C-alpha cells in the first residue's frame, strides 16, 4: 500500500540536543499507526515534525509521495495534515463557537463544521458560547478532536488524546478515531496508554531515545516486549 | 489619506520591523519593543515638529452653531467625536466577534502555534491587528487633537487614559472598554471642575488619569497573559575575581575621567557613574526577579530630593537617608504591585512615575504634623557634595571619583547578591511565582525587599546625580526621561552586573560626545536609545555578555592586565602634564585596550603584512611588546 504520510530518516534537534536519530514512519490511507515509547523518546517531536511545526535537520517529510520537507504548518494544514497537539488543542479564551470558526481555514463552511461537531459531540452544542478554557478536560479533548472530524483531513496526528481523561471517555474518543480512519484518513497517534491505542491500531512502532526500535502488528509479541522497552533494557 | 495610507503603512512597518523579530521571545521583550517605540516616537516627533512652536488644529465645523439638546450644549466637533466613537466601538465589536478575521486575531493571541496548525495565518492576523490599531489611534488623534495642545509628550501620555479604559475592558472586551473610556472621561472632567482650589491639588488634576490607571489596575482582575512561551534565560553567576577587576576598572575609569575632563565636561559626563547606578538598580529588580519597573528614575528623583534637603551641608547620614527613603517608597509600591506582573506591572509603575511627575514633584512645600516638607520647590533644588571624614567633596573631579567608587561598590553588592541565597530566590521568583510560593517562599517579602533594594540603589544614584549636576529639576527625573535609561539597560542585558557601567557610559558618553562634536545631531541622539531598544530583537541577551566574553581573557592574563595598567597610566600622566589632549588620551586608551583584547587570544599571525591599522594590532597580527612603545610614542607626538 502506498504511504500517504512518510517520514524518511528524520533527524532533528532542539538547539544542541539531538532528539530524533533517523526516524522512519509510514502511514497509509485508512491505516492507524500507533507510536509508543517511554517519556522523552521523541514521540511528540515526531508529530511536530510531521505537522511542520519543528524543522528537520536531515531526512524527508513526504505527503502523498510529494516532498513537503520545510513546508510551514499552515501549508501542511491546507494540504490536509491535522495535528491535535498534546494537552491543548483548543483556544482557551475563545468560545466553543469561535473555536469551531477557527476550523474553517481549511476550506469548510462554519455550518458544515458545526453540524459535524454538534452531532458527534452534542455536549458541545450546549456549551457553544462558553469559553473553551472553562470546559472539562474531556470536553476540551472533544472540541479538539472535532477539528480532526470536521475538517476532513487526509492525515490526522493525535498526541496523547487520553491525557488526564477517564477510561470511558478515552474509549469513546478512540471509537471516533477508528471511525475517522475508516473514512480513509491516515492516522498517526501517540499514546502512553498503550492498551487504548493498540486496540484500534493496525500497526505499531516503538520509539526509544529517538530511534524506532520495533515495529510490527500490535499483537501479543509486541505487547510483551513493550514493558521491556519501557524499562530501557532493550538490546 | 492619513487613515488609509499612512496609518496602515506605519502599522505594517511596526509589525515587520519592530514586532516580528521578538515574536518568538517572551512577553518582556515585546514589552520592551513597545516601550522603545513609544520613546522613539516621542523623540522623533520632537525632532520633526519643534515643540517650542505652538500648534493647534481647527475643529470640524468650527463655524457652525453648537447644538442644544435639552440643557446641554455641544459643539459639532463633539457630536462628531461621539458618533465616530460609537461607530468604531460597534464595528470593532462586530469585527472581533462576528467575523473569521476577528476570531483569527483573537486565536493568534491565545495560542499562536495552534492557530498556525488550523491553517490560519498568524502573521496576517498580527498585521491586521497593527494596521487596525494604528488606524484607530489615528482616528482618535485626529478627533482629540483640536482639543489639546499638540505636544508629543502630552499626546503620548494620553495612553495613560487610554490604558485605563482598556483595563476596564481587561484588554479584551470592547463594550467594557467603551464604558471604561466614558467613566475615565467623566472622572477627569469632574476632577477638573469640582476639585477644591487648593495649591496642593493642582497637580492632581494632571495626574488624575495616571491615578485612575493605577486604581483600575488594582481593582480590576485580569488574567495573566499566557506565559507558556517565555524563554527563561540563565542569570550568570559573576566570579569574585572578575567582579573585583571590574570594580577596580570602574574606579580607574572614574579617576582618569575625573582628572582629565574640564569643569563643564565634568557636569556633562559626570552622570556616567550616577546614572549607571540608577541603571544598576534594574539588575536585581528586572534581571534577577523579572519585575519590570518603569519608575526607577523617579526613585532616583526621590533620592535626589532627600539629599538636597537633608544633606544641605553634606552630612553623610543624609546619604543613608537618600537610600532609605526611596527604598521605603519602593517597598510601598511593591505592596499594591504584588497583584501585578508583566505588562500590568510595567503599566502600574509607569502610572506611578507619571503621578509623581505631574503631581507630587510639582507640589509646593507643605507641612505635615508640623514638619515642613518641600520637594522640588516648583523649580530646581541645589545639592552639594558629601562631607567625608571632615573633608567636603566639592569639585567635579572629587564627585566623579566618588560616584565611580559608589558604582563600583554597588556593582559588587549586586554581584554578591547574585551569589547569595536571596539572589537565587529572586531568580526562582522570576522563573515561576507559583513554584516559588509552593516551595514555601514568601512572595510578599521577596517582592518588597527587591523593590526596596532597587529603589534604594536608584536613590543613591539620584543623590549622586544631583551632587554632580549641582542643581536638579523634576524634569530630569520624569517618566519620559527614564525611558531611554531603561531601554539602554535592557540592551546592555538586565541580568548582568556590568549593565550599570554599560548603561551609564552609553547613555552619557557617546551621545553627549556626538552632540558636542556635531550639535545638529542632538535629535538623532535622542532617538538612538529607542533604535537600540528595537535592535534588541537581534540580540535578546543584551550586549554586556558579549563585551564580557571579549574582555575576559584580558582580565585573566596577568601581563595583559599589567600592560594595560601601565599604558593607561602613561597616557594619563601625559595628559596631566598637558602633553596630549583629551581626545588623544581617549583614542589612545581605546587603541591600547582594543589591542590588548586580542593579545591573550594569540590570534594567528599574518606576518609580512605591510600596513595594519593601529587599532587592529594584536587582532590581525600578534601583539609585539615593541608595539606598545610605538603606540605610546605615536600618541605622544600627536
Ligand atoms: N522545546 C524543547 N526544547 C528543548 N528540548 C526539548 C523541547 N521539547 C522536547 N525536548 C526534549 O526532546 C526530547 C523528546 O521530547 P518529546 O516531547 O518528543 O518526548 P515524548 O516522547 O513526547 O515524551 P512524553 O511521552 O513525555 O510526552 C526530550 O528529551 C525533551 O526533553
Ligand atoms: Mg509527548
Short mmCIF file of N, CA, C and O in Angstrom, two decimals, chain B residues 478-543:
data_model
loop_
_atom_site.label_atom_id
_atom_site.label_comp_id
_atom_site.label_asym_id
_atom_site.label_seq_id
_atom_site.Cartn_x
_atom_site.Cartn_y
_atom_site.Cartn_z
N UNK B 478 11.82 62.64 35.10
CA UNK B 478 10.46 62.34 34.68
C UNK B 478 10.37 60.96 34.02
O UNK B 478 11.39 60.36 33.66
N UNK B 479 9.17 60.52 33.89
CA UNK B 479 8.90 59.21 33.29
C UNK B 479 9.51 59.12 31.90
O UNK B 479 10.19 58.15 31.56
N UNK B 480 9.27 60.15 31.09
CA UNK B 480 9.75 60.09 29.70
C UNK B 480 11.27 60.11 29.65
O UNK B 480 11.89 59.41 28.85
N UNK B 481 11.89 60.86 30.56
CA UNK B 481 13.35 60.87 30.62
C UNK B 481 13.88 59.48 31.00
O UNK B 481 14.98 59.10 30.60
N UNK B 482 13.09 58.78 31.79
CA UNK B 482 13.54 57.49 32.27
C UNK B 482 13.49 56.40 31.21
O UNK B 482 14.15 55.37 31.35
N UNK B 483 12.72 56.61 30.17
CA UNK B 483 12.57 55.54 29.17
C UNK B 483 13.90 55.15 28.50
O UNK B 483 14.21 53.97 28.43
N UNK B 484 14.68 56.14 28.01
CA UNK B 484 15.95 55.73 27.39
C UNK B 484 16.85 54.97 28.36
O UNK B 484 17.53 54.02 27.97
N UNK B 485 16.84 55.38 29.60
CA UNK B 485 17.67 54.70 30.60
C UNK B 485 17.29 53.23 30.67
O UNK B 485 18.14 52.33 30.62
N UNK B 486 16.00 53.00 30.75
CA UNK B 486 15.52 51.62 30.81
C UNK B 486 15.90 50.86 29.55
O UNK B 486 16.39 49.74 29.60
N UNK B 487 15.71 51.52 28.40
CA UNK B 487 15.97 50.83 27.13
C UNK B 487 17.43 50.43 27.01
O UNK B 487 17.75 49.31 26.64
N UNK B 488 18.30 51.37 27.36
CA UNK B 488 19.72 51.03 27.21
C UNK B 488 20.10 49.95 28.21
O UNK B 488 20.88 49.05 27.90
N UNK B 489 19.50 50.01 29.39
CA UNK B 489 19.79 48.97 30.36
C UNK B 489 19.36 47.61 29.80
O UNK B 489 20.06 46.61 29.97
N UNK B 490 18.23 47.58 29.13
CA UNK B 490 17.78 46.32 28.54
C UNK B 490 18.74 45.88 27.46
O UNK B 490 19.11 44.70 27.37
N UNK B 491 19.16 46.84 26.63
CA UNK B 491 20.10 46.49 25.57
C UNK B 491 21.39 45.95 26.17
O UNK B 491 21.98 45.00 25.66
N UNK B 492 21.80 46.54 27.29
CA UNK B 492 23.02 46.07 27.93
C UNK B 492 22.88 44.66 28.45
O UNK B 492 23.84 43.91 28.53
N UNK B 493 21.69 44.28 28.83
CA UNK B 493 21.49 42.94 29.38
C UNK B 493 21.20 43.04 30.86
O UNK B 493 22.09 43.23 31.66
N UNK B 494 19.91 42.90 31.21
CA UNK B 494 19.49 43.17 32.57
C UNK B 494 20.04 42.18 33.59
O UNK B 494 20.06 42.46 34.77
N UNK B 495 20.46 41.04 33.10
CA UNK B 495 20.87 40.02 34.06
C UNK B 495 22.32 40.19 34.48
O UNK B 495 22.82 39.43 35.28
N UNK B 496 22.99 41.20 33.94
CA UNK B 496 24.44 41.28 34.15
C UNK B 496 24.81 42.48 35.00
O UNK B 496 24.31 43.59 34.80
N UNK B 497 25.71 42.24 35.91
CA UNK B 497 26.14 43.27 36.84
C UNK B 497 26.82 44.43 36.10
O UNK B 497 26.75 45.57 36.51
N UNK B 498 27.47 44.10 34.99
CA UNK B 498 28.17 45.14 34.24
C UNK B 498 27.23 46.13 33.58
O UNK B 498 27.66 47.15 33.03
N UNK B 499 25.95 45.84 33.66
CA UNK B 499 24.97 46.67 32.96
C UNK B 499 24.97 48.11 33.43
O UNK B 499 24.72 49.03 32.65
N UNK B 500 25.23 48.32 34.72
CA UNK B 500 25.22 49.67 35.25
C UNK B 500 26.21 50.55 34.52
O UNK B 500 25.86 51.58 33.95
N UNK B 501 27.47 50.09 34.48
CA UNK B 501 28.51 50.86 33.81
C UNK B 501 28.17 51.02 32.34
O UNK B 501 28.28 52.10 31.76
N UNK B 502 27.73 49.93 31.74
CA UNK B 502 27.40 49.94 30.31
C UNK B 502 26.38 51.03 30.02
O UNK B 502 26.57 51.88 29.15
N UNK B 503 25.30 51.03 30.77
CA UNK B 503 24.22 51.98 30.50
C UNK B 503 24.67 53.40 30.73
O UNK B 503 24.45 54.29 29.90
N UNK B 504 25.32 53.61 31.88
CA UNK B 504 25.77 54.96 32.18
C UNK B 504 26.69 55.47 31.09
O UNK B 504 26.53 56.59 30.58
N UNK B 505 27.64 54.63 30.70
CA UNK B 505 28.61 55.05 29.71
C UNK B 505 27.95 55.35 28.38
O UNK B 505 28.17 56.38 27.75
N UNK B 506 27.09 54.43 27.97
CA UNK B 506 26.50 54.59 26.66
C UNK B 506 25.53 55.76 26.62
O UNK B 506 25.46 56.50 25.65
N UNK B 507 24.76 55.91 27.70
CA UNK B 507 23.74 56.94 27.70
C UNK B 507 24.39 58.31 27.78
O UNK B 507 23.93 59.27 27.19
N UNK B 508 25.46 58.36 28.53
CA UNK B 508 26.02 59.66 28.84
C UNK B 508 27.26 59.98 28.03
O UNK B 508 27.58 61.14 27.82
N UNK B 509 27.95 58.94 27.59
CA UNK B 509 29.20 59.18 26.87
C UNK B 509 28.99 59.54 25.41
O UNK B 509 28.93 60.71 25.05
N UNK B 510 28.84 58.52 24.57
CA UNK B 510 28.81 58.76 23.12
C UNK B 510 27.74 59.76 22.71
O UNK B 510 27.97 60.60 21.84
N UNK B 511 26.59 59.68 23.34
CA UNK B 511 25.51 60.56 22.91
C UNK B 511 25.88 62.02 23.14
O UNK B 511 25.71 62.87 22.28
N UNK B 512 26.43 62.29 24.33
CA UNK B 512 26.83 63.67 24.60
C UNK B 512 28.00 64.09 23.73
O UNK B 512 28.05 65.22 23.25
N UNK B 513 28.93 63.14 23.54
CA UNK B 513 30.10 63.46 22.73
C UNK B 513 29.65 63.80 21.31
O UNK B 513 30.13 64.74 20.69
N UNK B 514 28.69 63.02 20.83
CA UNK B 514 28.18 63.24 19.49
C UNK B 514 27.60 64.65 19.37
O UNK B 514 27.86 65.37 18.41
N UNK B 515 26.82 65.01 20.38
CA UNK B 515 26.21 66.34 20.34
C UNK B 515 27.28 67.42 20.44
O UNK B 515 27.20 68.47 19.80
N UNK B 516 28.32 67.13 21.21
CA UNK B 516 29.38 68.12 21.38
C UNK B 516 30.11 68.32 20.06
O UNK B 516 30.45 69.45 19.69
N UNK B 517 30.36 67.24 19.35
CA UNK B 517 31.10 67.35 18.09
C UNK B 517 30.21 67.96 17.02
O UNK B 517 30.61 68.80 16.25
N UNK B 518 28.98 67.48 16.97
CA UNK B 518 28.08 67.93 15.91
C UNK B 518 26.74 68.28 16.54
O UNK B 518 25.91 67.41 16.77
N UNK B 519 26.56 69.54 16.85
CA UNK B 519 25.36 69.95 17.58
C UNK B 519 24.06 69.58 16.86
O UNK B 519 23.04 69.34 17.50
N UNK B 520 24.12 69.49 15.53
CA UNK B 520 22.88 69.17 14.82
C UNK B 520 22.39 67.78 15.12
O UNK B 520 21.24 67.44 14.85
N UNK B 521 23.26 66.96 15.66
CA UNK B 521 22.84 65.56 15.85
C UNK B 521 22.08 65.36 17.15
O UNK B 521 21.79 64.23 17.52
N UNK B 522 21.75 66.44 17.84
CA UNK B 522 21.09 66.29 19.13
C UNK B 522 19.82 65.45 19.03
O UNK B 522 19.56 64.58 19.84
N UNK B 523 19.05 65.71 17.97
CA UNK B 523 17.80 64.98 17.83
C UNK B 523 18.04 63.51 17.54
O UNK B 523 17.35 62.63 18.04
N UNK B 524 19.07 63.27 16.74
CA UNK B 524 19.41 61.90 16.43
C UNK B 524 19.78 61.18 17.72
O UNK B 524 19.36 60.06 17.98
N UNK B 525 20.54 61.86 18.55
CA UNK B 525 20.97 61.26 19.81
C UNK B 525 19.77 60.89 20.67
O UNK B 525 19.78 59.89 21.37
N UNK B 526 18.72 61.71 20.57
CA UNK B 526 17.54 61.44 21.38
C UNK B 526 16.83 60.18 20.92
O UNK B 526 16.16 59.50 21.69
N UNK B 527 16.97 59.87 19.64
CA UNK B 527 16.25 58.71 19.11
C UNK B 527 17.04 57.43 19.29
O UNK B 527 16.47 56.35 19.38
N UNK B 528 18.37 57.56 19.38
CA UNK B 528 19.20 56.36 19.38
C UNK B 528 18.82 55.31 20.41
O UNK B 528 18.76 54.13 20.07
N UNK B 529 18.55 55.70 21.67
CA UNK B 529 18.21 54.65 22.62
C UNK B 529 17.04 53.80 22.15
O UNK B 529 17.04 52.58 22.30
N UNK B 530 16.06 54.47 21.54
CA UNK B 530 14.90 53.72 21.07
C UNK B 530 15.30 52.76 19.96
O UNK B 530 14.90 51.60 19.94
N UNK B 531 16.15 53.25 19.05
CA UNK B 531 16.60 52.37 17.97
C UNK B 531 17.37 51.20 18.55
O UNK B 531 17.19 50.05 18.12
N UNK B 532 18.18 51.50 19.55
CA UNK B 532 18.93 50.42 20.18
C UNK B 532 17.97 49.42 20.78
O UNK B 532 18.15 48.20 20.66
N UNK B 533 16.92 49.93 21.42
CA UNK B 533 15.93 49.03 22.01
C UNK B 533 15.30 48.16 20.96
O UNK B 533 15.12 46.96 21.14
N UNK B 534 15.02 48.75 19.82
CA UNK B 534 14.41 47.97 18.75
C UNK B 534 15.40 46.94 18.21
O UNK B 534 15.02 45.84 17.84
N UNK B 535 16.67 47.31 18.22
CA UNK B 535 17.70 46.38 17.79
C UNK B 535 17.82 45.17 18.70
O UNK B 535 18.43 44.17 18.34
N UNK B 536 17.23 45.29 19.86
CA UNK B 536 17.30 44.21 20.84
C UNK B 536 16.86 42.86 20.29
O UNK B 536 17.36 41.82 20.68
N UNK B 537 15.91 42.93 19.36
CA UNK B 537 15.39 41.69 18.80
C UNK B 537 16.50 40.80 18.26
O UNK B 537 16.40 39.59 18.27
N UNK B 538 17.58 41.42 17.83
CA UNK B 538 18.67 40.63 17.25
C UNK B 538 19.51 39.97 18.32
O UNK B 538 20.17 39.00 18.09
N UNK B 539 19.54 40.56 19.48
CA UNK B 539 20.47 40.08 20.49
C UNK B 539 19.80 40.12 21.86
O UNK B 539 20.12 40.94 22.70
N UNK B 540 18.85 39.22 22.07
CA UNK B 540 17.98 39.36 23.24
C UNK B 540 18.69 39.23 24.58
O UNK B 540 18.15 39.62 25.59
N UNK B 541 19.91 38.70 24.59
CA UNK B 541 20.59 38.59 25.87
C UNK B 541 21.21 39.91 26.30
O UNK B 541 21.65 40.04 27.43
N UNK B 542 21.28 40.86 25.39
CA UNK B 542 21.92 42.12 25.71
C UNK B 542 23.38 42.07 25.31
O UNK B 542 23.92 41.03 24.93
N UNK B 543 24.01 43.24 25.39
CA UNK B 543 25.38 43.32 24.89
C UNK B 543 26.43 43.04 25.94
O UNK B 543 27.54 42.65 25.62
#
